[in-house]
């Protein structure tokens, strides 16, 4: 990957991504975490790291084809254009703030405590299910055994897997409350919630779960401060990056507990670099080998196909797994970026059209979050940061459609219950006031 012509070509497409990022940055009020800014910025980082690592630590990486560069460029353009649509509808004034009428109410606090108790009480059951999966793997290492069995075995966590989704939503709710209202009570709740959520994520044995925690943290923090604070940078440097590397060693994905610290550090950094840049090479290999799209929607529309099969509308057939086969680029990887599933199903037009729609959705929610400033849109913006940040890795939009339905359900359940509790509290308070006035 050290040919001058290829390096210049990669620099050219990197420059295009940077230009799109700058265009969106100035168009969207110099806000770095506006979704149309994030998407090309993310791909700028990926291409930059691909160029650097491809000529250093990962020098054997295969060069990318022109088709891959063009698809990634078209995808960023479509996402940015989609993001411009809500701004056009709002006549270019999406940032006008409204008075925030939400307040901390005792009923809301008790409701948050109830949600927190659910994931605390459920944790032992989740641990028991994880241990059952480990036993089925017949391996010696606890976490490696769970990861291997969940990825390639027949055993499953079972119904307790829904608890991790509740944990993410509860963490988002409690962190949002902490930033708005502060206080010792909220500090304790958010710290306990974070510890429990991290425990769920560790036992789920996927480092991508920590991207969800990171997305929630960055998204809510950004909306509250309206800027990227030093706290975000310090958290990334002091907590997330070391945790990511340590988990790689624990899960056996980069390093080993039996190796020396220096060797583990070098191997962990190389593995982390491969984790970031190899998906684009896997996508490139798919593009080179794929002659035509299947036209079945069996990857991106998997959720709807399963519903149709269960309802008897569609013919039952074996559904593909989300864990894909390894590609060798020449390093082994089994993740193919956001684009892979969409290209397999209906081709490049479908992939770009969906990015256009996702750009619209992201920015509409973003406009609502920064103008209306309600809990609902703040939570939706934060959790949607996850599939956006993971687009370099794999599709987490339609492939995780059932997860998003669960999260929407839990968020709306919380908001509806909160509204009913506050309404009931206010309704029961009024007769007492009238009675007191009569007595006086």
Coordinates of C-alpha atoms in Angstrom, one line a residue:
X1 CA 0.0 0.0 0.0
X2 CA 2.9 2.3 -0.5
X3 CA 2.5 3.2 -4.2
X4 CA 2.5 6.9 -4.7
X5 CA -0.5 6.9 -7.2
X6 CA -2.7 4.9 -4.8
X7 CA -1.8 7.2 -1.8
X8 CA -2.7 10.3 -3.9
X9 CA -6.0 8.7 -4.8
X10 CA -6.8 7.9 -1.2
X11 CA -5.9 11.4 -0.2
X12 CA -8.2 12.8 -2.9
X13 CA -11.2 10.8 -1.5
X14 CA -10.2 11.8 2.0
X15 CA -10.2 15.4 0.9
X16 CA -13.8 15.0 -0.5
X17 CA -15.0 13.6 2.9
X18 CA -13.3 16.5 4.7
X19 CA -14.9 19.0 2.3
X20 CA -18.4 17.5 2.9
X21 CA -17.7 17.6 6.7
X22 CA -16.7 21.3 6.5
X23 CA -19.6 22.2 4.3
X24 CA -22.1 20.6 6.7
X25 CA -20.3 22.1 9.7
X26 CA -20.8 25.7 8.5
X27 CA -24.3 24.9 7.1
X28 CA -25.4 23.6 10.4
X29 CA -24.3 26.4 12.6
X30 CA -20.8 25.2 13.4
X31 CA -22.1 22.3 15.4
X32 CA -19.8 19.4 15.3
X33 CA -22.3 16.8 16.5
X34 CA -25.0 17.7 14.0
X35 CA -25.6 14.3 12.4
X36 CA -24.7 15.5 8.8
X37 CA -21.4 16.7 10.2
X38 CA -20.7 13.5 12.1
X39 CA -21.1 11.1 9.2
X40 CA -18.5 12.5 6.8
X41 CA -16.3 13.4 9.7
X42 CA -16.4 9.7 10.9
X43 CA -15.5 8.5 7.4
X44 CA -12.7 11.1 7.1
X45 CA -11.2 9.6 10.3
X46 CA -11.6 6.0 8.9
X47 CA -9.9 6.9 5.6
X48 CA -7.2 8.8 7.4
X49 CA -6.4 5.9 9.7
X50 CA -6.6 3.5 6.8
X51 CA -4.0 5.5 5.0
X52 CA -1.7 5.8 8.0
X53 CA -2.1 2.3 9.3
X54 CA -1.9 0.8 5.9
X55 CA 1.5 2.2 5.5
X56 CA 2.8 1.4 9.0
X57 CA 1.4 -1.2 11.5
X58 CA -0.9 -2.9 8.9
X59 CA 1.3 -2.6 5.9
X60 CA -0.1 -5.7 4.3
X61 CA -3.6 -4.3 3.9
X62 CA -4.9 -4.7 0.4
X63 CA -5.5 -1.4 -1.6
X64 CA -9.1 -0.3 -2.1
X65 CA -10.8 -0.2 -5.5
X66 CA -12.3 2.9 -7.1
X67 CA -15.8 1.4 -6.7
X68 CA -15.4 1.3 -2.9
X69 CA -14.2 4.9 -2.7
X70 CA -17.1 6.0 -4.9
X71 CA -19.7 4.2 -2.9
X72 CA -18.5 5.6 0.4
X73 CA -18.4 9.1 -1.1
X74 CA -21.9 8.8 -2.6
X75 CA -23.1 7.5 0.8
X76 CA -21.8 10.6 2.6
X77 CA -23.3 12.9 0.0
X78 CA -26.7 11.3 0.3
X79 CA -26.6 11.4 4.2
X80 CA -25.7 15.1 4.1
X81 CA -28.4 16.0 1.6
X82 CA -30.9 14.0 3.6
X83 CA -29.9 16.0 6.7
X84 CA -30.6 19.3 4.8
X85 CA -34.3 18.4 4.3
X86 CA -35.5 19.0 7.8
X87 CA -33.7 22.4 7.7
X88 CA -35.5 23.3 4.5
X89 CA -38.8 22.4 6.1
X90 CA -38.0 24.5 9.1
X91 CA -37.1 27.5 6.8
X92 CA -33.5 27.4 8.0
X93 CA -34.3 28.3 11.6
X94 CA -34.0 25.0 13.5
X95 CA -32.0 26.4 16.5
X96 CA -34.6 28.7 18.1
X97 CA -34.8 27.5 21.8
X98 CA -38.1 27.2 23.6
X99 CA -38.5 27.4 27.4
X100 CA -37.9 24.0 29.0
X101 CA -41.0 23.2 31.0
X102 CA -39.7 19.9 32.3
X103 CA -39.0 19.8 36.0
X104 CA -37.8 17.2 38.6
X105 CA -40.9 15.7 40.2
X106 CA -40.9 13.2 43.1
X107 CA -43.1 10.8 41.0
X108 CA -40.5 10.9 38.3
X109 CA -37.7 10.1 40.7
X110 CA -39.6 7.1 42.0
X111 CA -40.2 5.9 38.5
X112 CA -36.5 6.1 37.7
X113 CA -35.8 4.1 40.8
X114 CA -38.3 1.5 39.7
X115 CA -36.5 1.2 36.3
X116 CA -33.2 1.0 38.0
X117 CA -34.4 -1.7 40.4
X118 CA -35.6 -3.8 37.4
X119 CA -32.0 -4.1 36.0
X120 CA -30.5 -4.6 39.4
X121 CA -32.9 -7.4 40.3
X122 CA -32.5 -8.9 36.8
X123 CA -28.7 -8.9 36.9
X124 CA -28.3 -12.2 38.9
X125 CA -30.6 -13.9 36.4
X126 CA -28.5 -12.5 33.5
X127 CA -25.3 -13.7 35.2
X128 CA -26.9 -17.2 35.7
X129 CA -27.9 -17.3 32.0
X130 CA -24.3 -16.2 31.0
X131 CA -22.9 -19.0 33.1
X132 CA -25.1 -21.5 31.4
X133 CA -23.8 -20.3 28.1
X134 CA -20.2 -20.6 29.3
X135 CA -20.8 -24.2 30.5
X136 CA -22.2 -25.1 27.0
X137 CA -19.1 -23.8 25.4
X138 CA -16.8 -26.3 27.2
X139 CA -14.0 -23.7 27.3
X140 CA -11.8 -22.7 30.3
X141 CA -12.0 -18.9 29.9
X142 CA -15.3 -17.6 31.2
X143 CA -15.8 -14.6 28.9
X144 CA -14.1 -16.2 25.9
X145 CA -16.4 -19.2 26.3
X146 CA -19.5 -17.0 26.4
X147 CA -18.4 -15.0 23.3
X148 CA -17.6 -18.2 21.3
X149 CA -20.9 -19.9 22.2
X150 CA -23.0 -16.8 21.5
X151 CA -21.3 -16.2 18.2
X152 CA -20.9 -19.7 16.8
X153 CA -22.7 -22.1 19.2
X154 CA -26.4 -23.1 19.7
X155 CA -26.8 -21.7 23.2
X156 CA -28.5 -18.4 23.8
X157 CA -28.8 -16.0 26.8
X158 CA -32.6 -16.3 26.6
X159 CA -35.2 -13.9 27.7
X160 CA -32.7 -12.1 30.0
X161 CA -31.1 -10.6 26.9
X162 CA -33.9 -7.9 26.9
X163 CA -32.5 -6.6 30.2
X164 CA -29.5 -5.1 28.5
X165 CA -31.7 -2.9 26.4
X166 CA -33.6 -1.7 29.5
X167 CA -30.2 -1.0 31.1
X168 CA -29.1 1.3 28.2
X169 CA -32.4 3.2 28.3
X170 CA -32.4 3.5 32.1
X171 CA -28.8 4.8 32.0
X172 CA -29.8 7.4 29.4
X173 CA -32.8 8.5 31.5
X174 CA -30.7 8.7 34.7
X175 CA -27.8 10.5 33.1
X176 CA -30.1 13.0 31.5
X177 CA -31.7 13.6 34.9
X178 CA -28.3 14.0 36.5
X179 CA -27.2 16.7 34.1
X180 CA -30.4 18.6 34.5
X181 CA -31.0 18.5 38.2
X182 CA -27.7 17.4 39.8
X183 CA -27.9 16.5 43.5
X184 CA -26.4 13.6 45.5
X185 CA -29.4 11.4 44.8
X186 CA -29.0 11.6 41.1
X187 CA -25.2 11.2 41.3
X188 CA -25.7 7.9 43.2
X189 CA -28.4 6.7 40.8
X190 CA -26.3 7.4 37.6
X191 CA -23.2 5.8 39.1
X192 CA -25.0 2.6 40.2
X193 CA -26.8 2.5 36.8
X194 CA -23.5 2.9 34.9
X195 CA -21.9 0.1 37.0
X196 CA -24.8 -2.3 36.4
X197 CA -24.9 -1.4 32.6
X198 CA -21.2 -2.0 32.2
X199 CA -21.6 -5.4 33.9
X200 CA -24.3 -6.3 31.4
X201 CA -22.1 -5.1 28.6
X202 CA -19.1 -7.1 29.8
X203 CA -21.1 -10.3 30.1
X204 CA -22.6 -9.7 26.6
X205 CA -18.9 -10.0 25.4
X206 CA -19.2 -7.5 22.6
X207 CA -17.1 -4.4 22.7
X208 CA -19.7 -2.7 20.5
X209 CA -22.0 -2.6 23.5
X210 CA -19.6 0.0 25.0
X211 CA -20.1 2.1 21.9
X212 CA -23.8 2.4 23.0
X213 CA -22.8 3.6 26.4
X214 CA -20.4 6.0 24.8
X215 CA -23.0 7.2 22.3
X216 CA -25.5 7.9 25.1
X217 CA -22.9 9.7 27.2
X218 CA -21.6 11.9 24.4
X219 CA -25.1 12.6 22.9
X220 CA -26.8 13.7 26.1
X221 CA -23.7 15.6 27.3
X222 CA -23.5 17.5 24.0
X223 CA -27.2 18.5 24.0
X224 CA -26.9 19.7 27.6
X225 CA -23.8 21.8 27.1
X226 CA -24.4 22.6 23.4
X227 CA -20.7 21.9 22.7
X228 CA -18.1 19.1 23.1
X229 CA -16.7 19.6 26.5
X230 CA -13.3 18.8 28.0
X231 CA -15.1 16.1 30.1
X232 CA -15.9 14.2 26.9
X233 CA -12.3 14.2 25.7
X234 CA -11.0 13.2 29.2
X235 CA -13.5 10.4 29.4
X236 CA -12.4 9.1 26.0
X237 CA -8.7 9.2 26.9
X238 CA -8.9 8.1 30.5
X239 CA -11.8 5.6 30.4
X240 CA -13.1 4.4 27.1
X241 CA -9.9 3.8 25.1
X242 CA -8.1 1.9 27.9
X243 CA -11.3 -0.1 28.6
X244 CA -11.6 -1.0 24.9
X245 CA -8.0 -2.3 24.8
X246 CA -8.3 -4.2 28.1
X247 CA -11.5 -5.9 27.0
X248 CA -9.7 -7.0 23.8
X249 CA -7.2 -8.8 26.0
X250 CA -9.9 -10.2 28.3
X251 CA -12.0 -11.4 25.3
X252 CA -9.0 -12.8 23.5
X253 CA -9.4 -10.4 20.7
X254 CA -6.0 -8.8 21.0
X255 CA -3.4 -9.8 23.4
X256 CA -3.4 -12.3 26.2
X257 CA -3.2 -12.3 30.0
X258 CA -0.2 -14.5 29.7
X259 CA 1.9 -12.1 27.7
X260 CA 4.0 -9.2 28.9
X261 CA 2.5 -5.8 29.3
X262 CA 4.5 -4.2 26.5
X263 CA 3.7 -7.0 24.0
X264 CA 0.0 -6.8 25.0
X265 CA 0.0 -3.0 24.4
X266 CA 1.5 -3.3 20.9
X267 CA -0.8 -6.2 19.9
X268 CA -3.8 -4.4 21.4
X269 CA -3.1 -1.3 19.4
X270 CA -2.6 -3.3 16.2
X271 CA -5.8 -5.2 16.9
X272 CA -7.7 -1.9 17.7
X273 CA -6.4 -0.4 14.4
X274 CA -7.5 -3.5 12.5
X275 CA -10.9 -3.3 14.2
X276 CA -11.3 0.2 12.8
X277 CA -9.9 0.0 9.3
X278 CA -10.4 -3.7 8.2
X279 CA -14.2 -3.4 7.6
X280 CA -13.7 -1.1 4.7
X281 CA -11.3 -3.7 3.2
X282 CA -13.9 -6.5 3.8
X283 CA -16.5 -4.3 2.0
X284 CA -14.0 -3.8 -0.9
X285 CA -13.6 -7.6 -1.2
X286 CA -17.4 -8.0 -1.3
X287 CA -17.8 -5.4 -4.0
X288 CA -15.1 -7.0 -6.1
X289 CA -16.7 -10.5 -5.8
X290 CA -20.4 -9.6 -5.9
X291 CA -21.8 -9.7 -9.4
X292 CA -25.4 -8.7 -8.6
X293 CA -27.7 -8.0 -5.6
X294 CA -30.0 -10.8 -4.3
X295 CA -33.1 -8.7 -4.4
X296 CA -34.6 -10.5 -1.4
X297 CA -34.1 -8.1 1.5
X298 CA -33.0 -11.1 3.6
X299 CA -30.3 -9.0 5.3
X300 CA -31.7 -5.5 6.0
X301 CA -35.3 -6.6 6.1
X302 CA -34.7 -9.7 8.3
X303 CA -37.0 -8.5 11.0
X304 CA -39.9 -8.0 8.6
X305 CA -39.2 -11.3 6.9
X306 CA -39.4 -13.1 10.2
X307 CA -42.7 -11.4 11.1
X308 CA -44.1 -12.3 7.6
X309 CA -43.0 -15.9 8.0
X310 CA -44.6 -16.2 11.5
X311 CA -47.8 -14.7 10.2
X312 CA -47.9 -17.1 7.3
X313 CA -47.6 -14.4 4.7
X314 CA -44.1 -15.4 3.6
X315 CA -42.8 -18.9 3.0
X316 CA -40.6 -20.1 5.9
X317 CA -37.0 -20.5 5.0
X318 CA -33.6 -20.4 6.8
X319 CA -32.7 -16.9 7.7
X320 CA -29.1 -15.6 7.6
X321 CA -27.2 -14.9 10.8
X322 CA -25.9 -11.5 11.6
X323 CA -22.4 -13.0 12.2
X324 CA -20.8 -13.0 8.7
X325 CA -18.1 -15.2 7.3
X326 CA -14.5 -14.1 7.7
X327 CA -12.8 -12.2 4.9
X328 CA -9.0 -12.1 4.7
X329 CA -7.7 -8.7 3.6
X330 CA -5.2 -10.4 4.3
X331 CA -6.0 -9.9 8.0
X332 CA -9.1 -11.8 9.1
X333 CA -12.3 -9.8 9.7
X334 CA -16.0 -10.6 9.7
X335 CA -17.5 -7.0 9.7
X336 CA -18.1 -5.2 6.4
X337 CA -19.3 -1.6 7.3
X338 CA -22.8 -0.2 7.0
X339 CA -22.9 -0.7 3.2
X340 CA -22.5 -4.5 3.0
X341 CA -26.1 -5.6 3.8
X342 CA -27.7 -3.0 1.6
X343 CA -25.5 -3.8 -1.3
X344 CA -26.2 -7.5 -0.9
X345 CA -30.0 -6.9 -0.9
X346 CA -30.7 -4.3 -3.5
X347 CA -27.5 -2.6 -4.6
X348 CA -26.0 0.8 -4.4
X349 CA -29.1 2.8 -5.1
X350 CA -30.8 1.2 -2.2
X351 CA -27.9 1.8 0.1
X352 CA -27.7 5.5 -0.8
X353 CA -31.5 6.0 -0.6
X354 CA -31.5 4.5 2.9
X355 CA -28.7 6.8 3.9
X356 CA -30.7 9.7 2.6
X357 CA -33.6 8.6 4.8
X358 CA -31.4 8.0 7.8
X359 CA -29.9 11.5 7.3
X360 CA -33.4 13.0 7.4
X361 CA -34.4 11.0 10.5
X362 CA -31.3 11.9 12.4
X363 CA -31.5 15.6 11.7
X364 CA -35.2 15.9 12.3
X365 CA -34.7 14.4 15.8
X366 CA -31.6 16.6 16.3
X367 CA -33.5 19.7 15.5
X368 CA -36.3 18.7 17.9
X369 CA -33.7 17.9 20.6
X370 CA -31.9 21.3 20.5
X371 CA -35.0 23.4 20.1
X372 CA -37.8 21.8 22.2
X373 CA -35.3 20.2 24.6
X374 CA -37.6 17.5 25.9
X375 CA -36.5 14.3 27.4
X376 CA -38.0 12.3 24.5
X377 CA -36.0 13.8 21.7
X378 CA -32.8 14.0 23.9
X379 CA -33.0 10.3 24.5
X380 CA -33.7 9.5 20.8
X381 CA -30.8 11.6 19.6
X382 CA -28.4 10.0 22.1
X383 CA -29.3 6.3 21.3
X384 CA -29.3 7.1 17.5
X385 CA -25.7 8.2 17.9
X386 CA -24.9 4.5 18.2
X387 CA -25.8 3.3 14.7
X388 CA -24.3 6.5 13.3
X389 CA -21.0 6.0 15.0
X390 CA -21.0 2.3 14.1
X391 CA -21.5 2.8 10.4
X392 CA -17.8 2.3 9.8
X393 CA -18.1 -1.2 11.4
X394 CA -21.5 -2.7 10.3
X395 CA -25.1 -1.8 9.8
X396 CA -26.8 -1.2 13.2
X397 CA -30.0 0.5 11.8
X398 CA -32.1 -2.3 10.2
X399 CA -30.0 -5.2 11.4
X400 CA -30.9 -4.1 15.0
X401 CA -34.5 -3.1 14.1
X402 CA -36.0 -5.2 16.9
X403 CA -33.6 -3.5 19.4
X404 CA -34.8 -0.1 18.4
X405 CA -38.5 -1.2 18.8
X406 CA -37.6 -2.3 22.3
X407 CA -35.9 1.0 23.1
X408 CA -38.8 3.0 21.7
X409 CA -41.2 1.0 23.8
X410 CA -39.2 1.5 27.1
X411 CA -38.7 5.2 26.5
X412 CA -42.4 5.8 25.7
X413 CA -43.4 3.6 28.6
X414 CA -41.3 5.7 30.9
X415 CA -42.6 9.0 29.5
X416 CA -46.2 7.9 29.6
X417 CA -45.9 6.6 33.1
X418 CA -44.2 9.8 34.2
X419 CA -47.0 11.9 32.7
X420 CA -49.7 9.8 34.4
X421 CA -48.0 9.9 37.8
X422 CA -47.5 13.7 37.6
X423 CA -51.1 14.2 36.5
X424 CA -52.4 11.9 39.3
X425 CA -50.2 13.7 41.9
X426 CA -51.5 17.1 40.8
X427 CA -55.1 15.9 40.7
X428 CA -55.0 14.5 44.3
X429 CA -53.3 17.7 45.6
X430 CA -56.1 20.1 44.5
X431 CA -58.9 18.8 46.7
X432 CA -56.6 19.1 49.7
X433 CA -55.9 22.8 48.8
X434 CA -59.6 23.5 48.5
X435 CA -60.4 21.8 51.8
X436 CA -57.7 23.8 53.6
X437 CA -59.1 27.1 52.2
X438 CA -62.6 26.1 53.3
X439 CA -61.4 25.3 56.8
X440 CA -59.5 28.6 57.1

